[in-house]
Every structure is written in C-alpha cells, then in structure tokens.
Tab-separated table of C-alpha atoms in Angstrom:
chain	number	residue	atom	x	y	z
A	1	MET	CA	78.170	26.517	122.541
A	2	GLN	CA	74.713	27.143	123.671
A	3	GLY	CA	75.601	26.543	126.606
A	4	ARG	CA	78.236	28.513	127.014
A	5	ALA	CA	75.993	31.600	125.317
A	6	LYS	CA	73.679	31.184	127.490
A	7	GLY	CA	76.104	31.381	130.824
A	8	ALA	CA	77.323	34.719	129.539
A	9	HIS	CA	73.969	36.015	128.970
A	10	ALA	CA	72.796	35.632	133.058
A	11	VAL	CA	76.212	36.311	133.276
A	12	ILE	CA	75.440	39.868	132.338
A	13	LEU	CA	71.564	40.077	132.995
A	14	ALA	CA	72.583	39.598	136.912
A	15	GLY	CA	75.529	42.285	136.442
A	16	LEU	CA	72.830	44.749	134.670
A	17	LEU	CA	70.350	44.029	137.130
A	18	GLY	CA	73.147	44.424	140.254
A	19	PHE	CA	73.861	48.193	138.485
A	20	SER	CA	69.972	48.890	137.895
A	21	ASN	CA	69.019	48.106	142.484
A	22	PRO	CA	69.800	51.280	144.035
A	23	VAL	CA	69.624	48.765	147.621
A	24	LEU	CA	72.333	46.642	145.945
A	25	ALA	CA	74.283	50.521	145.794
A	26	ALA	CA	73.729	51.614	149.501
A	27	ASP	CA	74.785	49.635	152.753
A	28	LEU	CA	74.125	50.653	155.857
A	29	GLU	CA	77.508	50.549	157.600
A	30	GLU	CA	78.910	52.319	155.354
A	31	ALA	CA	75.759	55.128	155.399
A	32	ARG	CA	76.786	55.220	159.115
A	33	ASP	CA	79.848	55.191	158.191
A	34	LEU	CA	78.808	59.029	156.491
A	35	MET	CA	77.135	59.268	158.961
A	36	GLU	CA	79.599	59.758	162.064
A	37	ALA	CA	81.635	61.671	159.666
A	38	GLY	CA	80.035	64.338	159.361
A	39	ASP	CA	78.601	63.887	155.590
A	40	PHE	CA	74.910	64.002	155.802
A	41	PRO	CA	73.155	64.858	153.120
A	42	ALA	CA	75.581	61.261	151.520
A	43	ALA	CA	74.414	59.543	154.360
A	44	MET	CA	70.668	60.643	154.340
A	45	ASP	CA	70.482	58.939	150.341
A	46	GLN	CA	71.409	55.860	151.160
A	47	PHE	CA	69.359	55.734	154.339
A	48	ARG	CA	66.413	56.178	152.133
A	49	VAL	CA	67.338	53.557	149.688
A	50	LEU	CA	67.786	51.086	152.871
A	51	ALA	CA	64.674	52.460	154.293
A	52	ARG	CA	62.225	52.604	150.677
A	53	SER	CA	63.481	47.961	150.515
A	54	GLY	CA	61.474	48.853	154.797
A	55	ASN	CA	65.099	48.051	155.980
A	56	ALA	CA	63.899	49.396	159.784
A	57	ASP	CA	67.951	50.011	160.916
A	58	ALA	CA	67.952	52.829	158.108
A	59	GLU	CA	64.143	53.991	159.155
A	60	GLU	CA	65.266	54.412	162.872
A	61	LEU	CA	68.803	56.542	161.865
A	62	ILE	CA	66.424	58.406	159.226
A	63	GLY	CA	64.372	59.260	162.825
A	64	VAL	CA	67.047	60.416	164.434
A	65	MET	CA	68.804	62.252	162.029
A	66	TYR	CA	65.700	64.292	162.380
A	67	ALA	CA	65.502	64.665	165.800
A	68	LEU	CA	68.766	65.689	166.381
A	69	GLY	CA	68.985	67.592	163.486
A	70	LEU	CA	71.768	66.345	161.344
A	71	GLY	CA	71.611	67.266	158.078
A	72	VAL	CA	68.263	68.838	157.962
A	73	GLU	CA	65.983	70.860	160.021
A	74	LYS	CA	65.060	69.369	162.750
A	75	ASP	CA	61.626	67.937	163.190
A	76	PRO	CA	59.878	65.917	165.997
A	77	GLU	CA	56.982	65.227	164.284
A	78	ARG	CA	58.793	63.695	160.804
A	79	ALA	CA	61.349	62.009	163.586
A	80	PHE	CA	58.364	60.646	165.602
A	81	GLU	CA	57.449	58.605	161.684
A	82	TRP	CA	60.618	57.117	161.126
A	83	TYR	CA	61.335	55.678	164.514
A	84	LEU	CA	57.181	54.667	164.508
A	85	ARG	CA	57.905	52.396	160.862
A	86	ALA	CA	60.959	50.912	162.624
A	87	SER	CA	59.066	50.233	165.307
A	88	LEU	CA	56.126	48.233	164.355
A	89	LYS	CA	59.305	46.346	162.565
A	90	GLY	CA	60.159	45.106	166.010
A	91	HIS	CA	63.937	47.913	166.570
A	92	PRO	CA	64.049	48.199	169.923
A	93	GLY	CA	66.158	51.268	169.725
A	94	ALA	CA	63.248	52.763	167.817
A	95	GLN	CA	61.046	51.303	170.525
A	96	SER	CA	62.646	53.409	172.981
A	97	GLY	CA	62.707	56.636	170.717
A	98	LEU	CA	58.870	56.901	170.160
A	99	GLY	CA	58.542	55.716	174.036
A	100	TRP	CA	60.023	58.979	175.137
A	101	TYR	CA	58.203	60.991	172.006
A	102	TYR	CA	54.831	59.564	173.824
A	103	GLU	CA	56.045	60.471	177.122
A	104	LEU	CA	57.314	64.173	176.663
A	105	GLY	CA	54.870	64.146	173.743
A	106	GLN	CA	57.536	65.546	170.895
A	107	GLY	CA	55.959	65.912	167.815
A	108	LEU	CA	52.742	64.819	169.110
A	109	PRO	CA	49.466	67.038	170.523
A	110	ALA	CA	50.606	65.958	174.213
A	111	PRO	CA	52.466	63.879	176.026
A	112	ASP	CA	50.814	59.955	176.138
A	113	LEU	CA	51.882	57.886	179.122
A	114	VAL	CA	50.024	55.219	177.751
A	115	ARG	CA	51.855	54.254	174.513
A	116	ALA	CA	55.318	55.330	176.223
A	117	TYR	CA	54.855	52.429	178.347
A	118	LEU	CA	53.291	50.157	176.241
A	119	TRP	CA	56.531	51.383	173.790
A	120	TYR	CA	59.377	51.098	176.516
A	121	ALA	CA	58.159	47.623	177.240
A	122	LEU	CA	58.117	46.769	174.068
A	123	SER	CA	61.437	47.770	173.579
A	124	ALA	CA	62.728	46.179	176.924
A	125	ILE	CA	61.251	42.668	175.149
A	126	GLY	CA	63.136	43.149	172.023
A	127	GLY	CA	66.569	43.939	174.319
A	128	ASP	CA	66.782	47.119	175.185
A	129	VAL	CA	68.886	47.892	177.626
A	130	ASP	CA	67.808	50.908	178.390
A	131	ALA	CA	63.530	50.612	178.122
A	132	PRO	CA	63.954	49.393	181.676
A	133	ASP	CA	64.799	52.060	183.539
A	134	SER	CA	62.859	54.209	181.441
A	135	LEU	CA	60.039	52.346	182.740
A	136	GLU	CA	60.827	52.560	186.472
A	137	GLY	CA	61.008	56.677	185.725
A	138	LEU	CA	57.753	56.024	183.815
A	139	THR	CA	55.604	54.286	186.126
A	140	PRO	CA	55.520	56.245	188.639
A	141	ARG	CA	53.924	59.013	186.906
A	142	MET	CA	50.740	56.691	186.167
A	143	THR	CA	47.877	56.340	187.381
A	144	ARG	CA	46.810	52.376	188.368
A	145	GLU	CA	44.122	52.071	185.343
A	146	GLN	CA	46.920	53.688	182.802
A	147	ARG	CA	49.074	50.880	183.911
A	148	LYS	CA	46.039	48.976	183.296
A	149	ARG	CA	45.805	49.862	180.024
A	150	ALA	CA	49.492	50.032	179.082
A	151	GLU	CA	49.932	46.587	179.994
A	152	VAL	CA	46.980	45.709	177.698
A	153	LEU	CA	48.323	46.833	175.325
A	154	VAL	CA	52.026	45.727	175.740
A	155	GLU	CA	50.783	41.941	175.558
A	156	ASP	CA	48.731	43.195	172.469
A	157	TYR	CA	51.296	44.158	170.399
A	158	ARG	CA	53.806	41.279	172.169
A	159	VAL	CA	52.434	38.481	170.230
A	160	TRP	CA	52.376	39.681	166.823
A	161	MET	CA	55.670	41.652	167.571
A	162	TYR	CA	57.630	39.437	170.009
A	163	PRO	CA	55.728	35.711	169.582
A	164	PHE	CA	58.723	34.216	171.392
A	165	ARG	CA	58.867	35.601	174.330
C-alpha cells in the first residue's frame, strides 16, 4: 500500500509540475502555425516563452516579427538584437539575417562589411543555402584588409561555434 501511495504522489507531482511549467505549454510548431495564420499576438506570446528557455528558433522568429512588423511595430534595432541572440547559439538563419543587418546598417549606426562577412560566413558553415550567395555579393565591395580582418573573426567564431566543421 505504501508503494502505491508513493507512486500516486509521484504522478500527481509530475502533473502539477507539467501545468506549472510554461515551456511545456508552448510549442514551436504551434506558434509557427499561429504566426502563419496571422494570429501574431498569440504567436509572440508562445515564442517569448520558448525564447526564455533559450530556444534559438523562437528567438529568430521574434526577430522576424520585429523585422517585418508582424503584430508589433517594425523595429530594426530590436530585430537585430533577437537575431543576435539566436546567432550566438549557432542558428544559421539568424546568422544570415544578422549579416544582412550589418551589411545594410539596419538597426545600427552604420553598415559594417567586416561583421556582415563574418555572419554570412558562419551562416554558410552552419548550412544556410543562401549565405554563399550573400558572401559572393558582399566580397567585391570589401577591401583586402576588411576581408583579412573578417577571416580572422570567422576563424575565432568558427572554432567556438562549429568546432567540428
């Protein structure tokens, strides 16, 4: 009888913990579906819960929402910051977005081609299929010194972010 009581208590405790954990209530696919359906406030609520738990996909999608003004006021600076969070976790799409922001100076005081190259290159290493095209378009606009500096930064990040690539 005592073993049964412990088992029942464990089930009840697990159930209560499940209801008290907002991360379990938020699902990335469900949030994406809400976003695609145009229910941006509900999507943002779920993305924020997931982002608080460190989910890079959710962070990147919050960046997209700020970049495009989906359910929020368009805000390049906030979009940049959300892309940065996801990029530092190795999210190739966010890295490519960050490269674009640096290339154009969106949400920044001015363009920075060295950092644009850095993030496009990391995105390419991470598997973003569009990043090599972005690098190809950017490289001719850079000086030899800018390219050299960018390559140093790429190597600094690559060994930390993508140690096996």
